[in-house]
PDB file of C-alpha atoms in Angstrom:
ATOM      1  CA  UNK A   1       0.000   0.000   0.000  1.00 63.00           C
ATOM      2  CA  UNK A   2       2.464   2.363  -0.821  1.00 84.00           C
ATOM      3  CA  UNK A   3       2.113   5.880  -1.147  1.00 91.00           C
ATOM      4  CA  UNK A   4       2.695   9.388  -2.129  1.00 94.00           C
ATOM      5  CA  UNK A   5       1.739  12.876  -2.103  1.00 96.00           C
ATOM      6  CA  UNK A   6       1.254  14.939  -5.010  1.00 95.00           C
ATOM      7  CA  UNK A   7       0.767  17.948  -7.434  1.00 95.00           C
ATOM      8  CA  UNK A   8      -1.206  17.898 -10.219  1.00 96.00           C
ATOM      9  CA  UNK A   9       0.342  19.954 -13.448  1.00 96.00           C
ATOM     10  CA  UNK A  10      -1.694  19.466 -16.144  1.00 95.00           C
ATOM     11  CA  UNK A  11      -2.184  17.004 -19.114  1.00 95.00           C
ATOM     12  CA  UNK A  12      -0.670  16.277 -22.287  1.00 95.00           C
ATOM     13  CA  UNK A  13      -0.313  13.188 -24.712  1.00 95.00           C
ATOM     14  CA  UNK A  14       2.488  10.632 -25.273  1.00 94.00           C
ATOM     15  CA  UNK A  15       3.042   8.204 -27.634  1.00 94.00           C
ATOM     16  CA  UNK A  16       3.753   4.502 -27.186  1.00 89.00           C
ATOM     17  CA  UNK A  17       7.038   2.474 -28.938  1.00 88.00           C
ATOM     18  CA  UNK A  18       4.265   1.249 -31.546  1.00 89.00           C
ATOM     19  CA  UNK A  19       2.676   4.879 -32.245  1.00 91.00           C
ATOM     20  CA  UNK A  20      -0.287   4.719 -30.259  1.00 93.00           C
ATOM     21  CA  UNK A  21      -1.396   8.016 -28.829  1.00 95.00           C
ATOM     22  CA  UNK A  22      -1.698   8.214 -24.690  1.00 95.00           C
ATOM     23  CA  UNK A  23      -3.681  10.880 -22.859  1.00 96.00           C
ATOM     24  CA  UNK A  24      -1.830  11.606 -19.540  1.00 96.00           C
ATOM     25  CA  UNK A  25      -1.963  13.907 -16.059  1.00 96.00           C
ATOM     26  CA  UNK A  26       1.442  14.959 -15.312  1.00 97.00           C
ATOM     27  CA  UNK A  27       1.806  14.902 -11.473  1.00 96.00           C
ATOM     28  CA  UNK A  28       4.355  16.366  -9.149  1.00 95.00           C
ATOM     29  CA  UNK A  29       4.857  13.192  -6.838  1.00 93.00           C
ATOM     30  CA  UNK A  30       7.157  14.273  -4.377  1.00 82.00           C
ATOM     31  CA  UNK A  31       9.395  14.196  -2.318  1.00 93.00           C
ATOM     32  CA  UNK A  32       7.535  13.290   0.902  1.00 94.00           C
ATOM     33  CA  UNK A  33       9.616  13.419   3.772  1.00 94.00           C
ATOM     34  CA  UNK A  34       8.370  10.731   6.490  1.00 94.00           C
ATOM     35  CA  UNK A  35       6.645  13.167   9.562  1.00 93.00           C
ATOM     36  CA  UNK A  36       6.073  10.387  12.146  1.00 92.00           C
ATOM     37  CA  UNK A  37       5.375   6.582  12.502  1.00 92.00           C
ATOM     38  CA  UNK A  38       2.043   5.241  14.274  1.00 92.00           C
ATOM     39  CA  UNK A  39       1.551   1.952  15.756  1.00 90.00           C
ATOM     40  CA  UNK A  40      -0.712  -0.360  17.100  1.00 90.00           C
ATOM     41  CA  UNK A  41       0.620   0.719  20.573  1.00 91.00           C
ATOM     42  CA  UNK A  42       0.453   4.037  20.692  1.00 90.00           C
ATOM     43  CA  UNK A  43      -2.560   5.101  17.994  1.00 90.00           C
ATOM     44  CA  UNK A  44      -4.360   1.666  17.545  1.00 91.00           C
ATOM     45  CA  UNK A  45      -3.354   1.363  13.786  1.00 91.00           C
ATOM     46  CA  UNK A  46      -0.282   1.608  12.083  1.00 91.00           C
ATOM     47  CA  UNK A  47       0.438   4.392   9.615  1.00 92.00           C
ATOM     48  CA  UNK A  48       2.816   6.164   8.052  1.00 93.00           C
ATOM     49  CA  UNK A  49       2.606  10.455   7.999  1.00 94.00           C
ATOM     50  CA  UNK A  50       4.322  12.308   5.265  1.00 94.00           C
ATOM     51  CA  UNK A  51       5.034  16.373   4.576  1.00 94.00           C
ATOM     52  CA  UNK A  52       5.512  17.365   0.951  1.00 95.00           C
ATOM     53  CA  UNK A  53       6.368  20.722  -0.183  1.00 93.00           C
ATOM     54  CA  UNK A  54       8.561  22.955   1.866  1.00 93.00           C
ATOM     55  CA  UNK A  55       6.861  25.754   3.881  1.00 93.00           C
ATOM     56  CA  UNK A  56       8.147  28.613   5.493  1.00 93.00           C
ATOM     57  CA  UNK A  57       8.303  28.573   9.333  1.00 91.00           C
ATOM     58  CA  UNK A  58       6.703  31.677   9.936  1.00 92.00           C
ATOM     59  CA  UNK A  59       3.703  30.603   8.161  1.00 94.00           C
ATOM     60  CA  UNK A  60       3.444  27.462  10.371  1.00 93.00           C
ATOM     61  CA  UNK A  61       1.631  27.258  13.848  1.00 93.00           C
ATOM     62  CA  UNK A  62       3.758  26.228  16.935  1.00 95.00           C
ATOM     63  CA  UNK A  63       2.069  23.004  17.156  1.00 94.00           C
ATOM     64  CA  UNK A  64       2.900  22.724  13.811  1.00 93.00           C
ATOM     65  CA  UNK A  65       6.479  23.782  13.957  1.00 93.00           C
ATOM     66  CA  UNK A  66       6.978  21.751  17.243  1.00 94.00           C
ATOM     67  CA  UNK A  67       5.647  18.711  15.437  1.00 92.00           C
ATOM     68  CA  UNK A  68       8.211  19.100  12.262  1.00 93.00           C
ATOM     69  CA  UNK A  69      10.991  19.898  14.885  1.00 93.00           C
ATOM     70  CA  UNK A  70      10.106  16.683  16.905  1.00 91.00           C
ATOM     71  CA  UNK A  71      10.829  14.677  13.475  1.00 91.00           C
ATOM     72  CA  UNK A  72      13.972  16.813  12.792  1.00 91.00           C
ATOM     73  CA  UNK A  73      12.483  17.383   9.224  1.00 92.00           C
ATOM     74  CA  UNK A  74      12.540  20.606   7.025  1.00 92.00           C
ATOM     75  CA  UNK A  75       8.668  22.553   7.536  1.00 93.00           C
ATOM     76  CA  UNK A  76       6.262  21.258   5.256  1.00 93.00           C
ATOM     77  CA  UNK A  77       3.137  22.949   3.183  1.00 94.00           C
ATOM     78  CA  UNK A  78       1.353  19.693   3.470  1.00 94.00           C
ATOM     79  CA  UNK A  79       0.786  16.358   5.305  1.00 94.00           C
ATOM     80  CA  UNK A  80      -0.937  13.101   4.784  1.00 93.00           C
ATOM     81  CA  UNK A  81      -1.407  10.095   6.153  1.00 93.00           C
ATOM     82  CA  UNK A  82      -1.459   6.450   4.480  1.00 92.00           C
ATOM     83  CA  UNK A  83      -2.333   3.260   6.709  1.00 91.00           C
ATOM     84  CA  UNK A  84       0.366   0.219   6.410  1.00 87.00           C
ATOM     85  CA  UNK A  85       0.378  -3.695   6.288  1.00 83.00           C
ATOM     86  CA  UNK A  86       1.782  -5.593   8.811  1.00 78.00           C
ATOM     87  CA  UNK A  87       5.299  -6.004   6.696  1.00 77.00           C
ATOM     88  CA  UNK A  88       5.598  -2.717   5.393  1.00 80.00           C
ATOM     89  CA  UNK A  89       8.146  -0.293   7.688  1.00 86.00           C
ATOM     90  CA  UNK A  90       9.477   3.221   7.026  1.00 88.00           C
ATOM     91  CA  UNK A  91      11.822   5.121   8.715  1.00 90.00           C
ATOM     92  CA  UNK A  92      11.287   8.641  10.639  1.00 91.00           C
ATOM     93  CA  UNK A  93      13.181  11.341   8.240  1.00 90.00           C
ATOM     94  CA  UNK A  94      12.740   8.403   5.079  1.00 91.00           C
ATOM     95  CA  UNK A  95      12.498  10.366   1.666  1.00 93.00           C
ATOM     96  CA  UNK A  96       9.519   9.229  -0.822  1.00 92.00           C
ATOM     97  CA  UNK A  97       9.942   9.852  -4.612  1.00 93.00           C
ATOM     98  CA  UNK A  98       8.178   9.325  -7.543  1.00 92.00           C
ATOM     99  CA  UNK A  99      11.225   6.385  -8.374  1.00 91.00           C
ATOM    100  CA  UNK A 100       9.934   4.199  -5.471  1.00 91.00           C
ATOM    101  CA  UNK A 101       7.039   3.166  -8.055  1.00 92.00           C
ATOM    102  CA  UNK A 102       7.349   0.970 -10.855  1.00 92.00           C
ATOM    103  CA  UNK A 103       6.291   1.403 -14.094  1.00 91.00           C
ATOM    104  CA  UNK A 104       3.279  -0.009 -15.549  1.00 90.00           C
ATOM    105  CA  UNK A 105       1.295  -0.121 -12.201  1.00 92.00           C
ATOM    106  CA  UNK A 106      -2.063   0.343 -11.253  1.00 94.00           C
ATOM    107  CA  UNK A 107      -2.985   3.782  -8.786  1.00 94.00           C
ATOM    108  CA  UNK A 108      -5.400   4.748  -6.887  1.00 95.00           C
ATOM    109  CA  UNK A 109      -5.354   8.704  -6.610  1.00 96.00           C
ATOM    110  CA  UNK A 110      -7.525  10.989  -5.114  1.00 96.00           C
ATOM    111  CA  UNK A 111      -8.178  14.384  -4.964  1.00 96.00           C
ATOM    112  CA  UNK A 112     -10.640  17.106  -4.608  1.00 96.00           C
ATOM    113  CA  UNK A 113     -12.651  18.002  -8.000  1.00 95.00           C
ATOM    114  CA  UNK A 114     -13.715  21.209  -9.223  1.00 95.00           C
ATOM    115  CA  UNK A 115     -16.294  23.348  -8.215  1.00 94.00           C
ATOM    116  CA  UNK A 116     -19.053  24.233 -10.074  1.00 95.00           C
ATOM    117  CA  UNK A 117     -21.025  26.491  -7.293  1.00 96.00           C
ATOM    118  CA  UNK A 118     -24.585  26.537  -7.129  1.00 96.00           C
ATOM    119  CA  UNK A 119     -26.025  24.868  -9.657  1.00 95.00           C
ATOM    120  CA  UNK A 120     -29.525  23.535 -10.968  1.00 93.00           C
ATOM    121  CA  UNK A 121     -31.317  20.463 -10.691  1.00 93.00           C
ATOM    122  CA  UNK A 122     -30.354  19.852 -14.616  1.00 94.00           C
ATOM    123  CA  UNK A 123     -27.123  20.204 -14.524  1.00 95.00           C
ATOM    124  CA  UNK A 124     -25.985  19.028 -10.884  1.00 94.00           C
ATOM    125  CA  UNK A 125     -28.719  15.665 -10.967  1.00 94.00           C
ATOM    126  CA  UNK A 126     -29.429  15.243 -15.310  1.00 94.00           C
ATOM    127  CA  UNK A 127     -32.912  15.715 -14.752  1.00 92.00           C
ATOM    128  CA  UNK A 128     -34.854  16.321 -17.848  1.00 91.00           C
ATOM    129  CA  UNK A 129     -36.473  19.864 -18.660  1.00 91.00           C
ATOM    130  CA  UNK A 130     -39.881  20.345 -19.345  1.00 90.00           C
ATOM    131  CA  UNK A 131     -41.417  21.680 -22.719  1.00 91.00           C
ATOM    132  CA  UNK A 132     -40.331  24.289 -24.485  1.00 91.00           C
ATOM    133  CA  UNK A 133     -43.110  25.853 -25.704  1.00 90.00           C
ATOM    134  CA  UNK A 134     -45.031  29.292 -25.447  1.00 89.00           C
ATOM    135  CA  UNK A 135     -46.514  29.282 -22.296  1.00 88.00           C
ATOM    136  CA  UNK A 136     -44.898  26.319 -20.207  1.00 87.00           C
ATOM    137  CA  UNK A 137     -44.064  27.613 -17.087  1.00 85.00           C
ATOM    138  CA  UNK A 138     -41.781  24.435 -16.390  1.00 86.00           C
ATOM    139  CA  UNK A 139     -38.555  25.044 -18.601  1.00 90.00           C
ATOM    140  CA  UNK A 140     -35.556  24.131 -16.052  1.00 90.00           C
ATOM    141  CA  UNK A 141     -37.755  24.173 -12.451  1.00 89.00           C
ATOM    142  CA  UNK A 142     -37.097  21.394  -9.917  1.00 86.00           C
ATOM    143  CA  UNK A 143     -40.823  20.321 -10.496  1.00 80.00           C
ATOM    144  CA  UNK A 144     -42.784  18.796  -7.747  1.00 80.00           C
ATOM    145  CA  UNK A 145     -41.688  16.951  -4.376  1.00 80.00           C
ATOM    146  CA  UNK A 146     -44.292  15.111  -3.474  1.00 76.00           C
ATOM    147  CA  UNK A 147     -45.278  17.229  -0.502  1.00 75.00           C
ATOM    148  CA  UNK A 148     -48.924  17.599  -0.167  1.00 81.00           C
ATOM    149  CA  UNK A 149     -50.964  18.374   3.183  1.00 85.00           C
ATOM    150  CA  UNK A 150     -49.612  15.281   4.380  1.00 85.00           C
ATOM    151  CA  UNK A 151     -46.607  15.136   5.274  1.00 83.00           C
ATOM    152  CA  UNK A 152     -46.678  18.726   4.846  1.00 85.00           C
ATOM    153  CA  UNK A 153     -43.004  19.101   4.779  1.00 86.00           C
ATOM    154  CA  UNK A 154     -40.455  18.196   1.945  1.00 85.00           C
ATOM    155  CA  UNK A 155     -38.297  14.918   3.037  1.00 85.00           C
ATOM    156  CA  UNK A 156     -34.295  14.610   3.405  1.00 87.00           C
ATOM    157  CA  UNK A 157     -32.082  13.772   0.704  1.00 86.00           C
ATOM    158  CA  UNK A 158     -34.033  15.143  -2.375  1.00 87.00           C
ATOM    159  CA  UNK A 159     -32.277  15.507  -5.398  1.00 89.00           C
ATOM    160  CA  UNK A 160     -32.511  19.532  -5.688  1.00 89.00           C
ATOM    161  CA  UNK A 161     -30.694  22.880  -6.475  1.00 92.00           C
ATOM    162  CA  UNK A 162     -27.287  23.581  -4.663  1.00 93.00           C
ATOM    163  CA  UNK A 163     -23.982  23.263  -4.368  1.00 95.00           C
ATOM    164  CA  UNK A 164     -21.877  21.346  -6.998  1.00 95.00           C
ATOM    165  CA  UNK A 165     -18.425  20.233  -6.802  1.00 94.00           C
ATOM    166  CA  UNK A 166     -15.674  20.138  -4.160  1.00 94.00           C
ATOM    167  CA  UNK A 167     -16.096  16.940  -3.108  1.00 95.00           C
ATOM    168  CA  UNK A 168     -13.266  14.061  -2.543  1.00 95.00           C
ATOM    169  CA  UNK A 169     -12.770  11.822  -5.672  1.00 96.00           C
ATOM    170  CA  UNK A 170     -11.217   8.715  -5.817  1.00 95.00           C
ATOM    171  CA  UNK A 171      -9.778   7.443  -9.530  1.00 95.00           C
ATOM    172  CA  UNK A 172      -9.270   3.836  -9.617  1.00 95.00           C
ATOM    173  CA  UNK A 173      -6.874   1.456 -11.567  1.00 94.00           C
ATOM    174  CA  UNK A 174      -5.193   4.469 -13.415  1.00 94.00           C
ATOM    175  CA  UNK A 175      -1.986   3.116 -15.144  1.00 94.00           C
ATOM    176  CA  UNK A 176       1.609   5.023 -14.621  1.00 95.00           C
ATOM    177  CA  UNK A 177       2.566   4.903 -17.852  1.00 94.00           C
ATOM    178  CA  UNK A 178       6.115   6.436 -17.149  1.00 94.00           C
ATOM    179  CA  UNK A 179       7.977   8.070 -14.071  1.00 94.00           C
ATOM    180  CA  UNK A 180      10.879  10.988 -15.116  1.00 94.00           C
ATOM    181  CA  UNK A 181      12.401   9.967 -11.602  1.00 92.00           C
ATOM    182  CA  UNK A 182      15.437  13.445 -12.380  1.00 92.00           C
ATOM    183  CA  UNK A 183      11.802  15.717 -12.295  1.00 93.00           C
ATOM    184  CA  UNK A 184      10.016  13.496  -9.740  1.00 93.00           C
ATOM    185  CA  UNK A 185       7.537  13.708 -11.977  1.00 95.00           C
ATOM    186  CA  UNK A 186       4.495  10.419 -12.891  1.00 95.00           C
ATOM    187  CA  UNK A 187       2.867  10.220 -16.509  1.00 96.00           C
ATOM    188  CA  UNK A 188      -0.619   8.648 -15.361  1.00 96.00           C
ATOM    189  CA  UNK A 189      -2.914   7.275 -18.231  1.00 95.00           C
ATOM    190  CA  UNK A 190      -6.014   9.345 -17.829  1.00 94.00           C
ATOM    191  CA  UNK A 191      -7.948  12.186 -16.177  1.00 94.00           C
ATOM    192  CA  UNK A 192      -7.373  12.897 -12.247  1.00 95.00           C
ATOM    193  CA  UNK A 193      -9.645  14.752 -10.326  1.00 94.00           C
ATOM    194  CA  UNK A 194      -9.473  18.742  -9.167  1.00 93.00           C
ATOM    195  CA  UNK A 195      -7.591  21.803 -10.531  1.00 93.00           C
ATOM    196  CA  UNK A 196      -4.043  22.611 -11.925  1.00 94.00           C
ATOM    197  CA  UNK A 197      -1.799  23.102  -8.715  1.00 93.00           C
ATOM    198  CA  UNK A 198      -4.213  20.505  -6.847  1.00 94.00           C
ATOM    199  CA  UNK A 199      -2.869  18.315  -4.429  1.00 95.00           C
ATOM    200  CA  UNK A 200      -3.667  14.893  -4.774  1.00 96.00           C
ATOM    201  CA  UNK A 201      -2.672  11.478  -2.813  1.00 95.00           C
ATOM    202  CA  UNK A 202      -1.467   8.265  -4.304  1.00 95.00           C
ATOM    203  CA  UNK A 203      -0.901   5.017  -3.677  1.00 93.00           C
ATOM    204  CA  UNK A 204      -1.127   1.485  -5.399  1.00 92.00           C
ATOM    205  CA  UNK A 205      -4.724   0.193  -6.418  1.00 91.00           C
ATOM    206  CA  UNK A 206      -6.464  -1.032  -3.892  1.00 89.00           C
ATOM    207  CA  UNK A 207      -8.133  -3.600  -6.715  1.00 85.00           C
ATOM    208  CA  UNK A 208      -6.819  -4.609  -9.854  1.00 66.00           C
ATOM    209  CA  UNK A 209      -3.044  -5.211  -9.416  1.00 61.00           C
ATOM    210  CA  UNK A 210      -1.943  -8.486 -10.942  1.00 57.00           C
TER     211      UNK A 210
END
């Protein structure tokens, strides 16, 4: 269950030794710096905690900077946190680079897509619009929910107007087509959720890894 942190940078296209076109995400994957260890003793699970990106101290809490200090590690912008196997061990102050993956693998990678802000029912559900024509006063409206004298109150959970976007997405089983370990940089076959600059978490696939 390895993993990394990440940037995302953007997409481009590759081609293959026999000419076949790719569609990538180019992602900054590292280098994570290991933050601290937990164990079964201590926390109840075992995990490993990793900072990526160097931050300036001033910017930092003291918590923050007394937690960095305690690991004798350089401040970091961000930190996440990836739960181990049994066999799997790091080391406190243990560098993680885009080179500790192999080629050809399958990724999980998650990350926090786009938002859209408010939006209709249309758009944010695909419901259908009413008609068109001269007159119809039911073009792009929610329509009706159902609540009539009884229960005299609309219920939870309807699919209606709001929000859209912003939400944690998980891609499975994306291929790394091709690491550039000098950039610390991962070629991943595919779209990846969120914006340019986005940070995003990776680690093998969960499923699908022969």
């Amino acid at each position: 269950m390895k993993g990394i942190l990440g940037k995302k940078i953007g997409m481009t296209q590759i081609f293959s030794e026999a000419g076949e076109m790719i569609p990538v995400t180019v992602i900054e994957a590292g280098p994570c710096v290991v933050t601290q260890l937990k164990t079964e003793e201590t926390d109840g699970y075992k995990a490993v905690q990793m900072g990526f990106e160097d931050q300036k101290e001033q910017r930092l809490t003291k918590p923050a900077k007394g937690h960095f200090a305690k690991a004798n590690v350089a401040c970091k912008k961000y930190v996440g946190e990836f739960r181990l196997a049994e066999e799997e061990n790091y080391e406190l102050g243990q560098t993680i680079t885009a080179a500790d993956f192999e080629e050809g693998a399958k990724l999980d990678i998650t990350g926090t897509s786009k938002g859209k802000g408010t939006q209709g029912n249309i758009k944010r559900h695909h419901h259908r619009r009413g008609p068109m024509s001269h007159g119809s006063k039911h073009k792009r409206l929610p329509g009706g929910l159902a609540a009539a004298t009884y229960p005299s109150r609309v219920f939870l959970g309807n699919k209606a107007p709001g929000r859209m976007g912003r939400d944690t997405v998980t891609m499975q089983n994306l291929e790394l087509v091709k690491v550039i370990a000098d950039r610390n940089l991962m070629l991943v076959k595919g779209a990846v959720p969120g914006n340019k600059g986005g940070l995003l978490r990776i680690k093998y696939a969960v499923k699908g890894q022969k």
